[in-house]
Amino acid sequence: EHDQSGLLIEPEQPDELAAAVLRVLTGRDLAARLGEAGRQVAQRFGVEQMLACTYRVYERVLGTPF
C-alpha cells in the first residue's frame, strides 16, 4: 500500500520516482516505517508461509492431514 509499506510510482514517471527516492533518503522516520512495514509484508511471502499454505490446500483437497 502506498505510504504504508512502500511508495507506489506510476510507470515511466522518472520525476515522481526521483521525488519518492528523495523522500525516503531525507526522511529517516519514513524510511524506518516503510522498512519495517515492508519486512512484515515480505514475511507473508516467505518459503515457510508458502509451504504452510500449500499443505493446507492439500489437506482440504485430500480431506486428511498431509
PDB file of N, CA, C and O in Angstrom:
ATOM      1  N   GLU A   1       0.834  -1.180   0.000  1.00  0.00           N
ATOM      2  CA  GLU A   1       0.000   0.000   0.000  1.00  0.00           C
ATOM      3  C   GLU A   1       0.880   1.247   0.000  1.00  0.00           C
ATOM      4  O   GLU A   1       1.861   1.304   0.727  1.00  0.00           O
ATOM      5  N   HIS A   2       0.486   2.206  -0.802  1.00  0.00           N
ATOM      6  CA  HIS A   2       1.251   3.439  -0.912  1.00  0.00           C
ATOM      7  C   HIS A   2       1.344   4.138   0.442  1.00  0.00           C
ATOM      8  O   HIS A   2       0.355   4.287   1.156  1.00  0.00           O
ATOM      9  N   ASP A   3       2.542   4.523   0.777  1.00  0.00           N
ATOM     10  CA  ASP A   3       2.851   5.223   2.038  1.00  0.00           C
ATOM     11  C   ASP A   3       2.654   4.345   3.275  1.00  0.00           C
ATOM     12  O   ASP A   3       2.705   4.847   4.387  1.00  0.00           O
ATOM     13  N   GLN A   4       2.401   3.080   3.089  1.00  0.00           N
ATOM     14  CA  GLN A   4       2.270   2.166   4.225  1.00  0.00           C
ATOM     15  C   GLN A   4       3.466   1.224   4.280  1.00  0.00           C
ATOM     16  O   GLN A   4       4.165   1.182   5.280  1.00  0.00           O
ATOM     17  N   SER A   5       3.652   0.441   3.213  1.00  0.00           N
ATOM     18  CA  SER A   5       4.778  -0.493   3.165  1.00  0.00           C
ATOM     19  C   SER A   5       5.702  -0.191   1.991  1.00  0.00           C
ATOM     20  O   SER A   5       6.615  -0.955   1.704  1.00  0.00           O
ATOM     21  N   GLY A   6       5.450   0.906   1.327  1.00  0.00           N
ATOM     22  CA  GLY A   6       6.288   1.317   0.198  1.00  0.00           C
ATOM     23  C   GLY A   6       5.700   2.538  -0.467  1.00  0.00           C
ATOM     24  O   GLY A   6       4.695   3.078  -0.014  1.00  0.00           O
ATOM     25  N   LEU A   7       6.343   2.955  -1.514  1.00  0.00           N
ATOM     26  CA  LEU A   7       5.859   4.092  -2.286  1.00  0.00           C
ATOM     27  C   LEU A   7       5.570   3.610  -3.694  1.00  0.00           C
ATOM     28  O   LEU A   7       6.433   3.034  -4.348  1.00  0.00           O
ATOM     29  N   LEU A   8       4.359   3.817  -4.146  1.00  0.00           N
ATOM     30  CA  LEU A   8       3.960   3.373  -5.474  1.00  0.00           C
ATOM     31  C   LEU A   8       4.110   4.523  -6.461  1.00  0.00           C
ATOM     32  O   LEU A   8       3.615   5.629  -6.223  1.00  0.00           O
ATOM     33  N   ILE A   9       4.778   4.226  -7.554  1.00  0.00           N
ATOM     34  CA  ILE A   9       5.033   5.230  -8.579  1.00  0.00           C
ATOM     35  C   ILE A   9       4.515   4.687  -9.909  1.00  0.00           C
ATOM     36  O   ILE A   9       4.758   3.529 -10.250  1.00  0.00           O
ATOM     37  N   GLU A  10       3.829   5.505 -10.652  1.00  0.00           N
ATOM     38  CA  GLU A  10       3.344   5.099 -11.969  1.00  0.00           C
ATOM     39  C   GLU A  10       4.523   4.823 -12.894  1.00  0.00           C
ATOM     40  O   GLU A  10       5.564   5.494 -12.786  1.00  0.00           O
ATOM     41  N   PRO A  11       4.380   3.862 -13.792  1.00  0.00           N
ATOM     42  CA  PRO A  11       5.460   3.578 -14.745  1.00  0.00           C
ATOM     43  C   PRO A  11       5.786   4.797 -15.605  1.00  0.00           C
ATOM     44  O   PRO A  11       4.922   5.630 -15.880  1.00  0.00           O
ATOM     45  N   GLU A  12       7.034   4.862 -16.003  1.00  0.00           N
ATOM     46  CA  GLU A  12       7.521   5.903 -16.903  1.00  0.00           C
ATOM     47  C   GLU A  12       7.316   7.313 -16.356  1.00  0.00           C
ATOM     48  O   GLU A  12       7.002   8.250 -17.093  1.00  0.00           O
ATOM     49  N   GLN A  13       7.487   7.462 -15.054  1.00  0.00           N
ATOM     50  CA  GLN A  13       7.379   8.771 -14.394  1.00  0.00           C
ATOM     51  C   GLN A  13       8.682   9.042 -13.622  1.00  0.00           C
ATOM     52  O   GLN A  13       8.711   8.969 -12.388  1.00  0.00           O
ATOM     53  N   PRO A  14       9.765   9.333 -14.326  1.00  0.00           N
ATOM     54  CA  PRO A  14      11.057   9.488 -13.649  1.00  0.00           C
ATOM     55  C   PRO A  14      11.077  10.611 -12.610  1.00  0.00           C
ATOM     56  O   PRO A  14      11.749  10.480 -11.585  1.00  0.00           O
ATOM     57  N   ASP A  15      10.340  11.672 -12.829  1.00  0.00           N
ATOM     58  CA  ASP A  15      10.321  12.760 -11.850  1.00  0.00           C
ATOM     59  C   ASP A  15       9.656  12.318 -10.553  1.00  0.00           C
ATOM     60  O   ASP A  15      10.129  12.651  -9.458  1.00  0.00           O
ATOM     61  N   GLU A  16       8.564  11.564 -10.674  1.00  0.00           N
ATOM     62  CA  GLU A  16       7.891  11.044  -9.477  1.00  0.00           C
ATOM     63  C   GLU A  16       8.787  10.048  -8.744  1.00  0.00           C
ATOM     64  O   GLU A  16       8.836  10.037  -7.518  1.00  0.00           O
ATOM     65  N   LEU A  17       9.487   9.209  -9.510  1.00  0.00           N
ATOM     66  CA  LEU A  17      10.405   8.248  -8.905  1.00  0.00           C
ATOM     67  C   LEU A  17      11.524   8.965  -8.167  1.00  0.00           C
ATOM     68  O   LEU A  17      11.839   8.619  -7.022  1.00  0.00           O
ATOM     69  N   ALA A  18      12.093   9.980  -8.789  1.00  0.00           N
ATOM     70  CA  ALA A  18      13.162  10.748  -8.153  1.00  0.00           C
ATOM     71  C   ALA A  18      12.660  11.414  -6.866  1.00  0.00           C
ATOM     72  O   ALA A  18      13.357  11.403  -5.844  1.00  0.00           O
ATOM     73  N   ALA A  19      11.467  11.960  -6.896  1.00  0.00           N
ATOM     74  CA  ALA A  19      10.903  12.608  -5.710  1.00  0.00           C
ATOM     75  C   ALA A  19      10.684  11.587  -4.597  1.00  0.00           C
ATOM     76  O   ALA A  19      10.943  11.871  -3.419  1.00  0.00           O
ATOM     77  N   ALA A  20      10.220  10.394  -4.953  1.00  0.00           N
ATOM     78  CA  ALA A  20       9.991   9.355  -3.948  1.00  0.00           C
ATOM     79  C   ALA A  20      11.304   8.902  -3.326  1.00  0.00           C
ATOM     80  O   ALA A  20      11.394   8.715  -2.103  1.00  0.00           O
ATOM     81  N   VAL A  21      12.316   8.730  -4.154  1.00  0.00           N
ATOM     82  CA  VAL A  21      13.632   8.332  -3.636  1.00  0.00           C
ATOM     83  C   VAL A  21      14.159   9.400  -2.686  1.00  0.00           C
ATOM     84  O   VAL A  21      14.658   9.084  -1.597  1.00  0.00           O
ATOM     85  N   LEU A  22      14.037  10.655  -3.055  1.00  0.00           N
ATOM     86  CA  LEU A  22      14.487  11.743  -2.182  1.00  0.00           C
ATOM     87  C   LEU A  22      13.707  11.760  -0.870  1.00  0.00           C
ATOM     88  O   LEU A  22      14.284  12.028   0.190  1.00  0.00           O
ATOM     89  N   ARG A  23      12.407  11.501  -0.929  1.00  0.00           N
ATOM     90  CA  ARG A  23      11.604  11.451   0.306  1.00  0.00           C
ATOM     91  C   ARG A  23      12.156  10.414   1.266  1.00  0.00           C
ATOM     92  O   ARG A  23      12.261  10.655   2.475  1.00  0.00           O
ATOM     93  N   VAL A  24      12.485   9.241   0.750  1.00  0.00           N
ATOM     94  CA  VAL A  24      12.997   8.167   1.606  1.00  0.00           C
ATOM     95  C   VAL A  24      14.399   8.503   2.108  1.00  0.00           C
ATOM     96  O   VAL A  24      14.711   8.301   3.285  1.00  0.00           O
ATOM     97  N   LEU A  25      15.240   9.038   1.235  1.00  0.00           N
ATOM     98  CA  LEU A  25      16.614   9.355   1.631  1.00  0.00           C
ATOM     99  C   LEU A  25      16.689  10.480   2.653  1.00  0.00           C
ATOM    100  O   LEU A  25      17.600  10.501   3.486  1.00  0.00           O
ATOM    101  N   THR A  26      15.762  11.408   2.598  1.00  0.00           N
ATOM    102  CA  THR A  26      15.807  12.550   3.514  1.00  0.00           C
ATOM    103  C   THR A  26      14.881  12.392   4.713  1.00  0.00           C
ATOM    104  O   THR A  26      14.958  13.182   5.647  1.00  0.00           O
ATOM    105  N   GLY A  27      14.029  11.391   4.697  1.00  0.00           N
ATOM    106  CA  GLY A  27      13.091  11.190   5.801  1.00  0.00           C
ATOM    107  C   GLY A  27      13.410   9.914   6.574  1.00  0.00           C
ATOM    108  O   GLY A  27      12.927   8.837   6.219  1.00  0.00           O
ATOM    109  N   ARG A  28      14.222  10.043   7.596  1.00  0.00           N
ATOM    110  CA  ARG A  28      14.626   8.856   8.368  1.00  0.00           C
ATOM    111  C   ARG A  28      13.432   8.121   8.967  1.00  0.00           C
ATOM    112  O   ARG A  28      13.382   6.898   8.949  1.00  0.00           O
ATOM    113  N   ASP A  29      12.482   8.861   9.499  1.00  0.00           N
ATOM    114  CA  ASP A  29      11.297   8.224  10.080  1.00  0.00           C
ATOM    115  C   ASP A  29      10.500   7.482   9.009  1.00  0.00           C
ATOM    116  O   ASP A  29      10.042   6.360   9.236  1.00  0.00           O
ATOM    117  N   LEU A  30      10.348   8.098   7.853  1.00  0.00           N
ATOM    118  CA  LEU A  30       9.633   7.462   6.754  1.00  0.00           C
ATOM    119  C   LEU A  30      10.365   6.204   6.316  1.00  0.00           C
ATOM    120  O   LEU A  30       9.751   5.144   6.150  1.00  0.00           O
ATOM    121  N   ALA A  31      11.678   6.292   6.156  1.00  0.00           N
ATOM    122  CA  ALA A  31      12.459   5.129   5.731  1.00  0.00           C
ATOM    123  C   ALA A  31      12.337   3.994   6.740  1.00  0.00           C
ATOM    124  O   ALA A  31      12.156   2.824   6.355  1.00  0.00           O
ATOM    125  N   ALA A  32      12.403   4.299   8.021  1.00  0.00           N
ATOM    126  CA  ALA A  32      12.293   3.265   9.053  1.00  0.00           C
ATOM    127  C   ALA A  32      10.901   2.636   9.045  1.00  0.00           C
ATOM    128  O   ALA A  32      10.760   1.414   9.132  1.00  0.00           O
ATOM    129  N   ARG A  33       9.871   3.467   8.926  1.00  0.00           N
ATOM    130  CA  ARG A  33       8.497   2.961   8.924  1.00  0.00           C
ATOM    131  C   ARG A  33       8.231   2.083   7.709  1.00  0.00           C
ATOM    132  O   ARG A  33       7.679   0.992   7.816  1.00  0.00           O
ATOM    133  N   LEU A  34       8.653   2.561   6.530  1.00  0.00           N
ATOM    134  CA  LEU A  34       8.458   1.772   5.316  1.00  0.00           C
ATOM    135  C   LEU A  34       9.263   0.478   5.367  1.00  0.00           C
ATOM    136  O   LEU A  34       8.783  -0.571   4.930  1.00  0.00           O
ATOM    137  N   GLY A  35      10.465   0.547   5.905  1.00  0.00           N
ATOM    138  CA  GLY A  35      11.298  -0.651   6.005  1.00  0.00           C
ATOM    139  C   GLY A  35      10.668  -1.705   6.892  1.00  0.00           C
ATOM    140  O   GLY A  35      10.606  -2.887   6.522  1.00  0.00           O
ATOM    141  N   GLU A  36      10.187  -1.308   8.048  1.00  0.00           N
ATOM    142  CA  GLU A  36       9.549  -2.261   8.965  1.00  0.00           C
ATOM    143  C   GLU A  36       8.275  -2.833   8.370  1.00  0.00           C
ATOM    144  O   GLU A  36       8.043  -4.041   8.406  1.00  0.00           O
ATOM    145  N   ALA A  37       7.450  -1.995   7.799  1.00  0.00           N
ATOM    146  CA  ALA A  37       6.206  -2.473   7.192  1.00  0.00           C
ATOM    147  C   ALA A  37       6.497  -3.382   6.000  1.00  0.00           C
ATOM    148  O   ALA A  37       5.823  -4.401   5.809  1.00  0.00           O
ATOM    149  N   GLY A  38       7.510  -3.054   5.227  1.00  0.00           N
ATOM    150  CA  GLY A  38       7.888  -3.886   4.091  1.00  0.00           C
ATOM    151  C   GLY A  38       8.369  -5.258   4.528  1.00  0.00           C
ATOM    152  O   GLY A  38       8.056  -6.270   3.888  1.00  0.00           O
ATOM    153  N   ARG A  39       9.131  -5.314   5.622  1.00  0.00           N
ATOM    154  CA  ARG A  39       9.580  -6.616   6.153  1.00  0.00           C
ATOM    155  C   ARG A  39       8.392  -7.458   6.591  1.00  0.00           C
ATOM    156  O   ARG A  39       8.350  -8.669   6.363  1.00  0.00           O
ATOM    157  N   GLN A  40       7.410  -6.839   7.207  1.00  0.00           N
ATOM    158  CA  GLN A  40       6.215  -7.584   7.631  1.00  0.00           C
ATOM    159  C   GLN A  40       5.451  -8.125   6.436  1.00  0.00           C
ATOM    160  O   GLN A  40       4.980  -9.264   6.461  1.00  0.00           O
ATOM    161  N   VAL A  41       5.329  -7.337   5.394  1.00  0.00           N
ATOM    162  CA  VAL A  41       4.653  -7.799   4.181  1.00  0.00           C
ATOM    163  C   VAL A  41       5.445  -8.943   3.555  1.00  0.00           C
ATOM    164  O   VAL A  41       4.873  -9.957   3.142  1.00  0.00           O
ATOM    165  N   ALA A  42       6.758  -8.807   3.490  1.00  0.00           N
ATOM    166  CA  ALA A  42       7.602  -9.834   2.865  1.00  0.00           C
ATOM    167  C   ALA A  42       7.493 -11.164   3.596  1.00  0.00           C
ATOM    168  O   ALA A  42       7.586 -12.224   2.972  1.00  0.00           O
ATOM    169  N   GLN A  43       7.283 -11.149   4.909  1.00  0.00           N
ATOM    170  CA  GLN A  43       7.160 -12.393   5.672  1.00  0.00           C
ATOM    171  C   GLN A  43       5.961 -13.213   5.211  1.00  0.00           C
ATOM    172  O   GLN A  43       5.977 -14.428   5.306  1.00  0.00           O
ATOM    173  N   ARG A  44       4.938 -12.557   4.713  1.00  0.00           N
ATOM    174  CA  ARG A  44       3.760 -13.287   4.230  1.00  0.00           C
ATOM    175  C   ARG A  44       4.072 -14.100   2.989  1.00  0.00           C
ATOM    176  O   ARG A  44       3.301 -14.969   2.603  1.00  0.00           O
ATOM    177  N   PHE A  45       5.199 -13.813   2.333  1.00  0.00           N
ATOM    178  CA  PHE A  45       5.544 -14.476   1.090  1.00  0.00           C
ATOM    179  C   PHE A  45       6.812 -15.313   1.207  1.00  0.00           C
ATOM    180  O   PHE A  45       7.390 -15.689   0.200  1.00  0.00           O
ATOM    181  N   GLY A  46       7.226 -15.625   2.438  1.00  0.00           N
ATOM    182  CA  GLY A  46       8.416 -16.433   2.650  1.00  0.00           C
ATOM    183  C   GLY A  46       8.164 -17.897   2.325  1.00  0.00           C
ATOM    184  O   GLY A  46       7.023 -18.342   2.164  1.00  0.00           O
ATOM    185  N   VAL A  47       9.232 -18.653   2.239  1.00  0.00           N
ATOM    186  CA  VAL A  47       9.149 -20.073   1.896  1.00  0.00           C
ATOM    187  C   VAL A  47       8.294 -20.823   2.918  1.00  0.00           C
ATOM    188  O   VAL A  47       7.434 -21.629   2.537  1.00  0.00           O
ATOM    189  N   GLU A  48       8.513 -20.572   4.195  1.00  0.00           N
ATOM    190  CA  GLU A  48       7.755 -21.281   5.224  1.00  0.00           C
ATOM    191  C   GLU A  48       6.260 -21.025   5.084  1.00  0.00           C
ATOM    192  O   GLU A  48       5.445 -21.936   5.199  1.00  0.00           O
ATOM    193  N   GLN A  49       5.905 -19.787   4.828  1.00  0.00           N
ATOM    194  CA  GLN A  49       4.496 -19.424   4.681  1.00  0.00           C
ATOM    195  C   GLN A  49       3.890 -20.078   3.446  1.00  0.00           C
ATOM    196  O   GLN A  49       2.765 -20.571   3.476  1.00  0.00           O
ATOM    197  N   MET A  50       4.632 -20.079   2.345  1.00  0.00           N
ATOM    198  CA  MET A  50       4.128 -20.706   1.118  1.00  0.00           C
ATOM    199  C   MET A  50       3.930 -22.201   1.324  1.00  0.00           C
ATOM    200  O   MET A  50       2.925 -22.771   0.874  1.00  0.00           O
ATOM    201  N   LEU A  51       4.862 -22.853   2.016  1.00  0.00           N
ATOM    202  CA  LEU A  51       4.724 -24.286   2.280  1.00  0.00           C
ATOM    203  C   LEU A  51       3.512 -24.570   3.155  1.00  0.00           C
ATOM    204  O   LEU A  51       2.755 -25.510   2.901  1.00  0.00           O
ATOM    205  N   ALA A  52       3.319 -23.764   4.188  1.00  0.00           N
ATOM    206  CA  ALA A  52       2.177 -23.959   5.081  1.00  0.00           C
ATOM    207  C   ALA A  52       0.864 -23.811   4.304  1.00  0.00           C
ATOM    208  O   ALA A  52      -0.062 -24.609   4.481  1.00  0.00           O
ATOM    209  N   CYS A  53       0.785 -22.833   3.443  1.00  0.00           N
ATOM    210  CA  CYS A  53      -0.430 -22.640   2.635  1.00  0.00           C
ATOM    211  C   CYS A  53      -0.633 -23.804   1.671  1.00  0.00           C
ATOM    212  O   CYS A  53      -1.764 -24.270   1.481  1.00  0.00           O
ATOM    213  N   THR A  54       0.438 -24.283   1.074  1.00  0.00           N
ATOM    214  CA  THR A  54       0.342 -25.420   0.153  1.00  0.00           C
ATOM    215  C   THR A  54      -0.130 -26.656   0.882  1.00  0.00           C
ATOM    216  O   THR A  54      -1.006 -27.394   0.385  1.00  0.00           O
ATOM    217  N   TYR A  55       0.398 -26.914   2.062  1.00  0.00           N
ATOM    218  CA  TYR A  55      -0.039 -28.072   2.855  1.00  0.00           C
ATOM    219  C   TYR A  55      -1.526 -27.977   3.186  1.00  0.00           C
ATOM    220  O   TYR A  55      -2.249 -28.963   3.131  1.00  0.00           O
ATOM    221  N   ARG A  56      -1.983 -26.768   3.539  1.00  0.00           N
ATOM    222  CA  ARG A  56      -3.414 -26.606   3.862  1.00  0.00           C
ATOM    223  C   ARG A  56      -4.284 -26.910   2.652  1.00  0.00           C
ATOM    224  O   ARG A  56      -5.349 -27.511   2.778  1.00  0.00           O
ATOM    225  N   VAL A  57      -3.841 -26.512   1.478  1.00  0.00           N
ATOM    226  CA  VAL A  57      -4.599 -26.814   0.263  1.00  0.00           C
ATOM    227  C   VAL A  57      -4.670 -28.327   0.059  1.00  0.00           C
ATOM    228  O   VAL A  57      -5.742 -28.883  -0.211  1.00  0.00           O
ATOM    229  N   TYR A  58      -3.540 -29.008   0.191  1.00  0.00           N
ATOM    230  CA  TYR A  58      -3.533 -30.463   0.033  1.00  0.00           C
ATOM    231  C   TYR A  58      -4.457 -31.126   1.060  1.00  0.00           C
ATOM    232  O   TYR A  58      -5.183 -32.064   0.735  1.00  0.00           O
ATOM    233  N   GLU A  59      -4.417 -30.647   2.294  1.00  0.00           N
ATOM    234  CA  GLU A  59      -5.285 -31.229   3.334  1.00  0.00           C
ATOM    235  C   GLU A  59      -6.756 -31.057   2.984  1.00  0.00           C
ATOM    236  O   GLU A  59      -7.555 -31.956   3.170  1.00  0.00           O
ATOM    237  N   ARG A  60      -7.107 -29.877   2.466  1.00  0.00           N
ATOM    238  CA  ARG A  60      -8.510 -29.641   2.091  1.00  0.00           C
ATOM    239  C   ARG A  60      -8.920 -30.537   0.920  1.00  0.00           C
ATOM    240  O   ARG A  60      -9.997 -31.120   0.913  1.00  0.00           O
ATOM    241  N   VAL A  61      -8.045 -30.644  -0.062  1.00  0.00           N
ATOM    242  CA  VAL A  61      -8.373 -31.434  -1.250  1.00  0.00           C
ATOM    243  C   VAL A  61      -8.433 -32.927  -0.915  1.00  0.00           C
ATOM    244  O   VAL A  61      -9.342 -33.619  -1.346  1.00  0.00           O
ATOM    245  N   LEU A  62      -7.463 -33.384  -0.136  1.00  0.00           N
ATOM    246  CA  LEU A  62      -7.396 -34.810   0.182  1.00  0.00           C
ATOM    247  C   LEU A  62      -8.311 -35.194   1.346  1.00  0.00           C
ATOM    248  O   LEU A  62      -8.632 -36.365   1.513  1.00  0.00           O
ATOM    249  N   GLY A  63      -8.680 -34.222   2.152  1.00  0.00           N
ATOM    250  CA  GLY A  63      -9.554 -34.493   3.295  1.00  0.00           C
ATOM    251  C   GLY A  63      -8.845 -35.115   4.471  1.00  0.00           C
ATOM    252  O   GLY A  63      -9.490 -35.570   5.418  1.00  0.00           O
ATOM    253  N   THR A  64      -7.527 -35.170   4.438  1.00  0.00           N
ATOM    254  CA  THR A  64      -6.748 -35.725   5.552  1.00  0.00           C
ATOM    255  C   THR A  64      -5.527 -34.871   5.784  1.00  0.00           C
ATOM    256  O   THR A  64      -5.061 -34.185   4.862  1.00  0.00           O
ATOM    257  N   PRO A  65      -4.976 -34.922   6.986  1.00  0.00           N
ATOM    258  CA  PRO A  65      -3.722 -34.176   7.214  1.00  0.00           C
ATOM    259  C   PRO A  65      -2.642 -34.706   6.305  1.00  0.00           C
ATOM    260  O   PRO A  65      -2.528 -35.899   6.062  1.00  0.00           O
ATOM    261  N   PHE A  66      -1.860 -33.814   5.776  1.00  0.00           N
ATOM    262  CA  PHE A  66      -0.808 -34.174   4.844  1.00  0.00           C
ATOM    263  C   PHE A  66       0.487 -34.353   5.594  1.00  0.00           C
ATOM    264  O   PHE A  66       0.870 -33.639   6.421  1.00  0.00           O
TER     265      PHE A  66
END
